[in-house]
PDB file of C-alpha atoms in Angstrom:
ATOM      1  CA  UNK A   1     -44.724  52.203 -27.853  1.00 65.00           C
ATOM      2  CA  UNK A   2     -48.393  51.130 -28.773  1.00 63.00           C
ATOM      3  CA  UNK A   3     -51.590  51.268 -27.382  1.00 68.00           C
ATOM      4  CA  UNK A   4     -54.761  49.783 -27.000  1.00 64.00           C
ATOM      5  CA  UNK A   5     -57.830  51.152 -25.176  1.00 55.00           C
ATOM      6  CA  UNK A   6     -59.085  48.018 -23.996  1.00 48.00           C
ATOM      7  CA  UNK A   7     -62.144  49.360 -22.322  1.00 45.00           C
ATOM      8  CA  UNK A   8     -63.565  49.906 -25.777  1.00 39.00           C
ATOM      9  CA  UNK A   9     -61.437  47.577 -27.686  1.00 38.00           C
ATOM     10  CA  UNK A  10     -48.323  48.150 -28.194  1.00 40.00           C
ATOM     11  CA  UNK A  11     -28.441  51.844 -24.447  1.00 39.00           C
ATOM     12  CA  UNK A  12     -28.196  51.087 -20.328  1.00 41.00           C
ATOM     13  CA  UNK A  13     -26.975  47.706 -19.166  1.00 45.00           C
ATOM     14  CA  UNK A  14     -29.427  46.204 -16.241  1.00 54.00           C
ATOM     15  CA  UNK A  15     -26.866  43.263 -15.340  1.00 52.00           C
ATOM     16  CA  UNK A  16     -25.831  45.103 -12.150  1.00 50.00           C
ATOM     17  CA  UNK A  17     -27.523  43.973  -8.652  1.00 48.00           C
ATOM     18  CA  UNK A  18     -29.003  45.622  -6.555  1.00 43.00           C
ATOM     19  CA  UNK A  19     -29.541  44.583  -2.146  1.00 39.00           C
ATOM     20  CA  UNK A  20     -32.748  43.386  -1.291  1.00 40.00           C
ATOM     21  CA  UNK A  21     -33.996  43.597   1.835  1.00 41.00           C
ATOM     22  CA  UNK A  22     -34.543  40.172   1.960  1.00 49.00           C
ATOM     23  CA  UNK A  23     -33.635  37.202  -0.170  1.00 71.00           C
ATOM     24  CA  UNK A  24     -36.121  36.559  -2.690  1.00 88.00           C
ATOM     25  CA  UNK A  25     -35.998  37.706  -6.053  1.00 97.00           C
ATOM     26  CA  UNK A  26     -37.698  40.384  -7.947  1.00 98.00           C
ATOM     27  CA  UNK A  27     -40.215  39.615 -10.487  1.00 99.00           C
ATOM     28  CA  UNK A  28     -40.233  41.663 -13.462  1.00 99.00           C
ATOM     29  CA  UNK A  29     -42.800  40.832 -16.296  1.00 99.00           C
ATOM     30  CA  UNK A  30     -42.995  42.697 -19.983  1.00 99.00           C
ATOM     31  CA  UNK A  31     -45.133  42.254 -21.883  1.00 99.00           C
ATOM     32  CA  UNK A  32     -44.500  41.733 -25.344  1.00 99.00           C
ATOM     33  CA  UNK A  33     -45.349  41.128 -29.015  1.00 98.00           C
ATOM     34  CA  UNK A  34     -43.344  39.788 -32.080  1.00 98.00           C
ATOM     35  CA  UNK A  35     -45.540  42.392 -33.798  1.00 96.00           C
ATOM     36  CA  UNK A  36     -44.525  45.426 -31.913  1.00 97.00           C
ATOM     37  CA  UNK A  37     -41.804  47.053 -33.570  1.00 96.00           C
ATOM     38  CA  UNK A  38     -40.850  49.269 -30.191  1.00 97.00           C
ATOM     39  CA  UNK A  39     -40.587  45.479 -28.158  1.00 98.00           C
ATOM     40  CA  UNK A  40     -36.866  44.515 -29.354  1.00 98.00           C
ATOM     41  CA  UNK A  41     -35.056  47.162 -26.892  1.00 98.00           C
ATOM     42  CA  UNK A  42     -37.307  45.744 -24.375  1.00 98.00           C
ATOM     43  CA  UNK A  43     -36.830  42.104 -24.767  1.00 98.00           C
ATOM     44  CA  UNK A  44     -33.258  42.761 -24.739  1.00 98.00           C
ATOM     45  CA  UNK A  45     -33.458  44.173 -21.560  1.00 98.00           C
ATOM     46  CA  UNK A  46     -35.343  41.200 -20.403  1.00 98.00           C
ATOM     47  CA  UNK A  47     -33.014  39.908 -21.480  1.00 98.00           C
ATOM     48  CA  UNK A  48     -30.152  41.178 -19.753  1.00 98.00           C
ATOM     49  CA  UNK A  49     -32.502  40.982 -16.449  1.00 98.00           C
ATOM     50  CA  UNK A  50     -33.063  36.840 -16.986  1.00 98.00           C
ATOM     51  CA  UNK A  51     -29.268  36.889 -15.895  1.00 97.00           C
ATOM     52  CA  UNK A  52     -29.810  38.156 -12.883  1.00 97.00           C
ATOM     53  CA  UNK A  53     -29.282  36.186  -9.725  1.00 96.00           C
ATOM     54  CA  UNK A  54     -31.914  38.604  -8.007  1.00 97.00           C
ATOM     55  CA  UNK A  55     -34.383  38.798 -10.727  1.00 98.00           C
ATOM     56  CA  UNK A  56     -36.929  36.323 -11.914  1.00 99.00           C
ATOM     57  CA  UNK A  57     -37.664  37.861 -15.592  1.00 99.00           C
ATOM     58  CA  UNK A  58     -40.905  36.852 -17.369  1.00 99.00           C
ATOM     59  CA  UNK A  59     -41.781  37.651 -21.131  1.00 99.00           C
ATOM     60  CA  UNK A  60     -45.482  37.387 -21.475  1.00 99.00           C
ATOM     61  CA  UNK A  61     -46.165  37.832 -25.112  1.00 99.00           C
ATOM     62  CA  UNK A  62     -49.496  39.450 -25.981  1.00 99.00           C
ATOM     63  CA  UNK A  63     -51.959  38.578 -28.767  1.00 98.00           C
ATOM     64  CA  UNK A  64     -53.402  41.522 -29.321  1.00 97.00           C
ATOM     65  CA  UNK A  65     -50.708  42.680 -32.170  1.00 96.00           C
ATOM     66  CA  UNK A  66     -51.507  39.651 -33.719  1.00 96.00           C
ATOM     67  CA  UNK A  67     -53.934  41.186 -36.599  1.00 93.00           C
ATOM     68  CA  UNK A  68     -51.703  43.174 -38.080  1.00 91.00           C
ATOM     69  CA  UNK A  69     -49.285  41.046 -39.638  1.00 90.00           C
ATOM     70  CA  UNK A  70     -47.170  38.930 -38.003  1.00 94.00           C
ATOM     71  CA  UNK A  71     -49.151  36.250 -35.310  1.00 97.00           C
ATOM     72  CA  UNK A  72     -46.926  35.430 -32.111  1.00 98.00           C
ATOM     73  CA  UNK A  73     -46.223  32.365 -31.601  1.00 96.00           C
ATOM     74  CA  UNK A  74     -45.958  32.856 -28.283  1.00 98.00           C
ATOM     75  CA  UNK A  75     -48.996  34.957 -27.759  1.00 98.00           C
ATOM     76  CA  UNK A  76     -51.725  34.056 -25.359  1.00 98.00           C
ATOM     77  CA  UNK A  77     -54.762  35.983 -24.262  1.00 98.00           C
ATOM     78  CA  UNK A  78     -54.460  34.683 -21.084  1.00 98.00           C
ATOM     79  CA  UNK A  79     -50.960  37.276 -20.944  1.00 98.00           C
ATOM     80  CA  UNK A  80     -53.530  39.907 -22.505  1.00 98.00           C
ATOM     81  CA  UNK A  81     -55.949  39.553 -19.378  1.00 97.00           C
ATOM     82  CA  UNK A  82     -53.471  39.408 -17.383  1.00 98.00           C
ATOM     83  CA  UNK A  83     -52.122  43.240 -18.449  1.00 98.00           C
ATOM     84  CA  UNK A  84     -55.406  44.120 -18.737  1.00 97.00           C
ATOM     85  CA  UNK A  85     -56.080  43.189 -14.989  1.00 96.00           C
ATOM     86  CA  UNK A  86     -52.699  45.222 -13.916  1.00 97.00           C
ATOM     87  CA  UNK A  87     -54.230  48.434 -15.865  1.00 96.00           C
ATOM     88  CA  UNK A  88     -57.140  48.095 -13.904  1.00 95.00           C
ATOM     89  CA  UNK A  89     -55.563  48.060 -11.015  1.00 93.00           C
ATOM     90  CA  UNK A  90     -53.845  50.536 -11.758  1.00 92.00           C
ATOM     91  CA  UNK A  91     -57.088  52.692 -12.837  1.00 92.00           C
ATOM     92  CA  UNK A  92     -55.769  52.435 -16.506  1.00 92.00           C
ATOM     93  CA  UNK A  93     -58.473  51.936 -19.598  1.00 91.00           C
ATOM     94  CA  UNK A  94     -55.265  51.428 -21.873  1.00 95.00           C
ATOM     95  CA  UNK A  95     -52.522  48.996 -22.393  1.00 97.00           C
ATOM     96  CA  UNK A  96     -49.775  48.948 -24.757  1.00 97.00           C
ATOM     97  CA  UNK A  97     -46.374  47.314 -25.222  1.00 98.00           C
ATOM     98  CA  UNK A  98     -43.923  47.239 -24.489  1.00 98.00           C
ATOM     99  CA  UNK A  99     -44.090  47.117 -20.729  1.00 98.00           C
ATOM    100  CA  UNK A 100     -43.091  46.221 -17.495  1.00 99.00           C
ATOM    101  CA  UNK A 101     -44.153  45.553 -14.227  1.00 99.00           C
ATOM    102  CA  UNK A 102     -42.166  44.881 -11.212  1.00 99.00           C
ATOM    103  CA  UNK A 103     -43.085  43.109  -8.190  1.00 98.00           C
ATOM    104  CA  UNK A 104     -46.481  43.694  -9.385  1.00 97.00           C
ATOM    105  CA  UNK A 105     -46.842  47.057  -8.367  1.00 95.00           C
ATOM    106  CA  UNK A 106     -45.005  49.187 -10.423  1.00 96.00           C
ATOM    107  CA  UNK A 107     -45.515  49.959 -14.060  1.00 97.00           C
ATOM    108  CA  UNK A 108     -42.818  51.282 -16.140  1.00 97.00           C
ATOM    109  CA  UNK A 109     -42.509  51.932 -20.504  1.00 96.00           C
ATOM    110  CA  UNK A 110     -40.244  49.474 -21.666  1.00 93.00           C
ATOM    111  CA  UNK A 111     -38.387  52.426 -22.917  1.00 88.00           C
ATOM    112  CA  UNK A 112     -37.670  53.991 -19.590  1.00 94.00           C
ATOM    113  CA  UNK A 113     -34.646  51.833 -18.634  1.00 96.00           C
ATOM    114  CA  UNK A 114     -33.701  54.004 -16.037  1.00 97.00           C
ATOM    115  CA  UNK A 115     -36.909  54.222 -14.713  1.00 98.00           C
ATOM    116  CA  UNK A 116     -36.869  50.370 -14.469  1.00 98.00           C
ATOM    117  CA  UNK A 117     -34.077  50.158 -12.657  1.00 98.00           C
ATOM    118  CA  UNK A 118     -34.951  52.620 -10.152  1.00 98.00           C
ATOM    119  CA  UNK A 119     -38.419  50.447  -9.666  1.00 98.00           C
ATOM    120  CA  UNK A 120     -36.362  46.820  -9.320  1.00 98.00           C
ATOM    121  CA  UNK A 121     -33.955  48.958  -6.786  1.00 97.00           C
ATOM    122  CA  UNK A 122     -36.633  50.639  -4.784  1.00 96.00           C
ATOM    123  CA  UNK A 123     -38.783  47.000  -4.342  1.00 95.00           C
ATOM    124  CA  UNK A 124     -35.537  45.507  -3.548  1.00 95.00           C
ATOM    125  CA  UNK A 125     -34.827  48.011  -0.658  1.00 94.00           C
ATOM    126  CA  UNK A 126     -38.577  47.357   0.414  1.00 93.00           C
ATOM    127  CA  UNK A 127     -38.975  45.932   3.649  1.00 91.00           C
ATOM    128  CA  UNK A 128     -39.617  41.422   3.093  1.00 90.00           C
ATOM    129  CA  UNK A 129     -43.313  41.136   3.460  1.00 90.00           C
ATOM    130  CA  UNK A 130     -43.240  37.748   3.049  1.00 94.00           C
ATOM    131  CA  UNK A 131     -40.889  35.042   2.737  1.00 93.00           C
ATOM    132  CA  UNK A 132     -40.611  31.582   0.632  1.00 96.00           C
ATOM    133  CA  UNK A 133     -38.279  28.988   0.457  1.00 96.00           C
ATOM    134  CA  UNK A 134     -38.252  25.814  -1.152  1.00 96.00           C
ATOM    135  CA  UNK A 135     -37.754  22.252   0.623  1.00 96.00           C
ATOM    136  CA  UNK A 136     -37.012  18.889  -1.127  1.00 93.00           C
ATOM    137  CA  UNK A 137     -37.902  15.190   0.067  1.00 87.00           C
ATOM    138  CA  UNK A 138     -38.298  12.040  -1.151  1.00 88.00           C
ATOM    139  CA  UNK A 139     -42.000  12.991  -1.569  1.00 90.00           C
ATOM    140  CA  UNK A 140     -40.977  15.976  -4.349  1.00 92.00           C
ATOM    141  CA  UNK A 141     -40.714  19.721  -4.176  1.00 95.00           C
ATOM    142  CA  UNK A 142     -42.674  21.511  -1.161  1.00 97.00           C
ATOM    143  CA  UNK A 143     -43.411  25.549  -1.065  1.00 98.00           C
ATOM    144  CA  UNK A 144     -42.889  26.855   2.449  1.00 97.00           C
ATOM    145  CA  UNK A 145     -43.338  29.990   4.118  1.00 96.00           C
ATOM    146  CA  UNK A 146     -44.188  31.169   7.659  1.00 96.00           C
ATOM    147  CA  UNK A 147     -47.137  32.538   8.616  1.00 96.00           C
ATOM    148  CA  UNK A 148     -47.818  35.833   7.481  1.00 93.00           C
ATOM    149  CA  UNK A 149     -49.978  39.333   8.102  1.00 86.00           C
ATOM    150  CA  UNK A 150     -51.424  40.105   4.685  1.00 80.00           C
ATOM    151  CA  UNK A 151     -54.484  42.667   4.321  1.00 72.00           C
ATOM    152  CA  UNK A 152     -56.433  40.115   1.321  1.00 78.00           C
ATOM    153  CA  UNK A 153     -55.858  36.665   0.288  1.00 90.00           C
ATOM    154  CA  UNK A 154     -52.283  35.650  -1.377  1.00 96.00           C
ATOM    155  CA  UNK A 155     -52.535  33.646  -4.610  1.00 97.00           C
ATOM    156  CA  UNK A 156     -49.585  31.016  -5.460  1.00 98.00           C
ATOM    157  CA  UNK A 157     -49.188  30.803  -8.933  1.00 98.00           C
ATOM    158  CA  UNK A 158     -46.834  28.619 -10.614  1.00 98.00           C
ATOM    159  CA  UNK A 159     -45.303  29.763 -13.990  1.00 98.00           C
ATOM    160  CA  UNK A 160     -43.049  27.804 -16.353  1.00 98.00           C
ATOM    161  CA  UNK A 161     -40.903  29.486 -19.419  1.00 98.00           C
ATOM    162  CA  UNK A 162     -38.350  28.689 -22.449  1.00 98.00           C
ATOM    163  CA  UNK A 163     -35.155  30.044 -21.509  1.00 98.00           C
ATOM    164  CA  UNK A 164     -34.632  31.303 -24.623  1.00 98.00           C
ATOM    165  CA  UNK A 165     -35.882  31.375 -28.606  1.00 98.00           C
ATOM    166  CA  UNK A 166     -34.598  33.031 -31.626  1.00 98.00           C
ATOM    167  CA  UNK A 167     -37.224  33.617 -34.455  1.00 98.00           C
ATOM    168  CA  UNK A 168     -37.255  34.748 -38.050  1.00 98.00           C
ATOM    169  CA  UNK A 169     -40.089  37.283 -38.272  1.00 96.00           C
ATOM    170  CA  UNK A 170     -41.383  37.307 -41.995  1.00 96.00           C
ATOM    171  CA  UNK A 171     -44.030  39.880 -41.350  1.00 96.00           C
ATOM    172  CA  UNK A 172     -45.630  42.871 -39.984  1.00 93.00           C
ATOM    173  CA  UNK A 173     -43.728  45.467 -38.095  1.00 94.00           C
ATOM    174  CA  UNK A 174     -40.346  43.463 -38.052  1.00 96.00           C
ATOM    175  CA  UNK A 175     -40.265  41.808 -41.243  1.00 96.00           C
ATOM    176  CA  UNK A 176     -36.892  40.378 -42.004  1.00 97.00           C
ATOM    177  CA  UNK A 177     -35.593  40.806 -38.364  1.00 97.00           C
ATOM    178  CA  UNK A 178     -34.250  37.700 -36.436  1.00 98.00           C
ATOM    179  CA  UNK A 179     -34.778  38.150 -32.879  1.00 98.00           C
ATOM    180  CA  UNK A 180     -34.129  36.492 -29.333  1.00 98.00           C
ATOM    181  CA  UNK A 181     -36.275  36.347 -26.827  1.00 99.00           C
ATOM    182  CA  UNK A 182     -36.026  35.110 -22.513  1.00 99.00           C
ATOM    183  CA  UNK A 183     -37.691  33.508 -20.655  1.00 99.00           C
ATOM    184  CA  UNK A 184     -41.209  33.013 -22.621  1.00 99.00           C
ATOM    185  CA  UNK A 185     -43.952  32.258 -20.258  1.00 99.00           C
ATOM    186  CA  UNK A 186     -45.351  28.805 -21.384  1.00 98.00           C
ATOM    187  CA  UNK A 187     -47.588  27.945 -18.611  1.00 97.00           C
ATOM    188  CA  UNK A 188     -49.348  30.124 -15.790  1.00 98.00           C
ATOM    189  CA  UNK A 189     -51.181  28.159 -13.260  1.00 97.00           C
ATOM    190  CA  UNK A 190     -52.453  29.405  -9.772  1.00 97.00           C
ATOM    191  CA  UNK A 191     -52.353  26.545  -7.456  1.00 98.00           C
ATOM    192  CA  UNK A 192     -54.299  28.015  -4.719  1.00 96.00           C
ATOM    193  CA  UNK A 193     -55.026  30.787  -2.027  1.00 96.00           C
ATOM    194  CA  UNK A 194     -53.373  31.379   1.168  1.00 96.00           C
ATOM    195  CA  UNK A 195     -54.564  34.011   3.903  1.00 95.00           C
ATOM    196  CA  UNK A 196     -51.043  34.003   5.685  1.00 95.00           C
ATOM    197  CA  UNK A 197     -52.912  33.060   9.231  1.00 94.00           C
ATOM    198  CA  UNK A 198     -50.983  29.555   9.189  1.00 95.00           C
ATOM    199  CA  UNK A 199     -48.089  28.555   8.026  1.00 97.00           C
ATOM    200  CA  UNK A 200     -47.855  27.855   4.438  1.00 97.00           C
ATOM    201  CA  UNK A 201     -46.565  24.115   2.988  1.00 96.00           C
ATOM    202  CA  UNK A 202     -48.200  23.586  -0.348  1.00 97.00           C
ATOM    203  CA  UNK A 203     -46.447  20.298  -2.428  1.00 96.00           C
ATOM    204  CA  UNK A 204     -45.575  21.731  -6.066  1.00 97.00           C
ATOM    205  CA  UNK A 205     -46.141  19.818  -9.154  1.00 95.00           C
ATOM    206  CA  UNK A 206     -43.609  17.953 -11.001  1.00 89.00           C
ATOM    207  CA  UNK A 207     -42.023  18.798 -14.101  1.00 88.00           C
ATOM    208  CA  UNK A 208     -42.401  21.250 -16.481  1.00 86.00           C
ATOM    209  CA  UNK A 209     -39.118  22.645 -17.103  1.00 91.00           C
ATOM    210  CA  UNK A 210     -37.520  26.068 -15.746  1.00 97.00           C
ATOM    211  CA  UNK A 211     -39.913  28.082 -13.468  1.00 98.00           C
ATOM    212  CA  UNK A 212     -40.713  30.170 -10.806  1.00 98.00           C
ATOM    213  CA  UNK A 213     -43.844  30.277  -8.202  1.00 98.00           C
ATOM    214  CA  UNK A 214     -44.988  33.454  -6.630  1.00 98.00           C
ATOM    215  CA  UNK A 215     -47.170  34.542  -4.134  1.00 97.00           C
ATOM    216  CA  UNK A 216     -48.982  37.513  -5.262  1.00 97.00           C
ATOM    217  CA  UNK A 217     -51.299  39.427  -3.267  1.00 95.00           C
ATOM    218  CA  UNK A 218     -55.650  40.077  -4.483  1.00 91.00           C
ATOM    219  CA  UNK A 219     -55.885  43.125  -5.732  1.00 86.00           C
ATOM    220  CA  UNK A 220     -59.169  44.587  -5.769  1.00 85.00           C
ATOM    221  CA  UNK A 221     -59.788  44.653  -9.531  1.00 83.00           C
ATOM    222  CA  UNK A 222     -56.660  42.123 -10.434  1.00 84.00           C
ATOM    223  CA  UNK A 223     -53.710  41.245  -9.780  1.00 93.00           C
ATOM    224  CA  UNK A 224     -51.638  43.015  -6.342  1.00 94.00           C
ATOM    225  CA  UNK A 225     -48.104  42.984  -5.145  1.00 95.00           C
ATOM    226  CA  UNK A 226     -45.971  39.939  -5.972  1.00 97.00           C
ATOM    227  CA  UNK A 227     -44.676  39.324  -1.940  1.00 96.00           C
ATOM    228  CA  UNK A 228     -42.469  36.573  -2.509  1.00 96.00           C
ATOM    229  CA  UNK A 229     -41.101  34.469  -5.404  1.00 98.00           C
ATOM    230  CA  UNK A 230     -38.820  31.647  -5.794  1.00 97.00           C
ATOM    231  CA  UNK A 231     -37.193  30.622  -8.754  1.00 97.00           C
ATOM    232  CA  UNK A 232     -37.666  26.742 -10.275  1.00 95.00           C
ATOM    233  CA  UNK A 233     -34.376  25.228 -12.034  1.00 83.00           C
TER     234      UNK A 233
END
């Protein structure tokens, strides 16, 4: 694992299932770095959570690796905010990869498998704060959810990813190391806010290849609890 203070400034199987509460999926994000050499046990994990019916798994790859060695190709410091936002949240000053966070709330060392699972289990047993479902017509693809109690305003954020990538890493950390990686985030785009007091029915936007959109609670310094997700084929 590797660090970064960015106030002044890196063998279980998870294929099992869990029973939610309700019937959305769990998010899980890690975040990542080609440059990392402590990521690959945690992308394959990721990996092994992508084929999950009950878990939307996102790889956010970070660029703040990037210098020494090796740039991600997949890196974007808008994945770096984002973790940065989570730690202070969280009333972190660090952040480091490889690691995950599930539903949003929880934050677990993408060497702690067990610990993960426990998190994904415990969120699934969580009572459904809110639920989303999608709805199809000859106008497109529609987000809908009933109204809702919620104690701040609910984000939707649409996010798009490559199933899957191998690369050939020809420096840094894992020089000479060809490695596969799920579900890269591509895109991240929040659509809009919702405050739960009405019914929600937001039309999505077209294309853009596998997905997922979320509804993810303010936080008060970032990023809250992810409250419902559905998952884009």
């Amino acid at each position: 694992m590797r660090r970064i203070i960015f106030g002044a400034a890196a063998a279980v199987t998870l294929l099992a299932g869990g029973v939610r509460a309700g019937d959305d999926p769990v998010v899980v994000e890690l975040f990542t770095s080609q440059g990392c050499s402590s990521c690959p046990p945690a992308d394959e994990m990721l990996a092994d959570l992508s084929r999950r019916d009950d878990v939307i798994a996102l790889g956010l790859h970070v660029d703040y690796w990037d210098y020494i060695g090796w740039p991600d190709r997949f890196a974007d410091q808008a994945y770096t905010s984002r973790q940065q936002h989570y730690a202070a949240e969280a009333g972190e000053r660090t952040i480091y990869t490889p690691q995950f966070v599930v539903g949003g709330r929880r934050q677990v060392t993408g060497a702690r498998p067990i610990e993960l699972m426990d998190a994904i289990q415990a969120h699934e047993e969580a009572p459904e704060e809110v639920h989303v479902a999608l709805e199809e017509g000859a106008d497109g693809l529609w987000l809908t959810a009933p109204a809702a109690q919620a104690p701040r305003p609910m984000a939707i954020h649409l996010v798009h990813y490559q199933p899957e990538s191998r690369v050939e890493i020809e420096a840094g950390e894992n020089a000479g190391r060809t490695l596969t990686y799920a579900n890269i985030v591509t895109s991240w785009e929040v659509l809009g806010e919702w405050d739960g007091s009405t019914p929600l029915r937001m039309q999505l936007p077209q294309g853009g290849g596998p997905g997922a959109v979320l509804v993810q609670a303010t936080g008060h310094h970032g990023p809250g609890a992810i409250l419902a997700a559905a998952r884009l084929d």
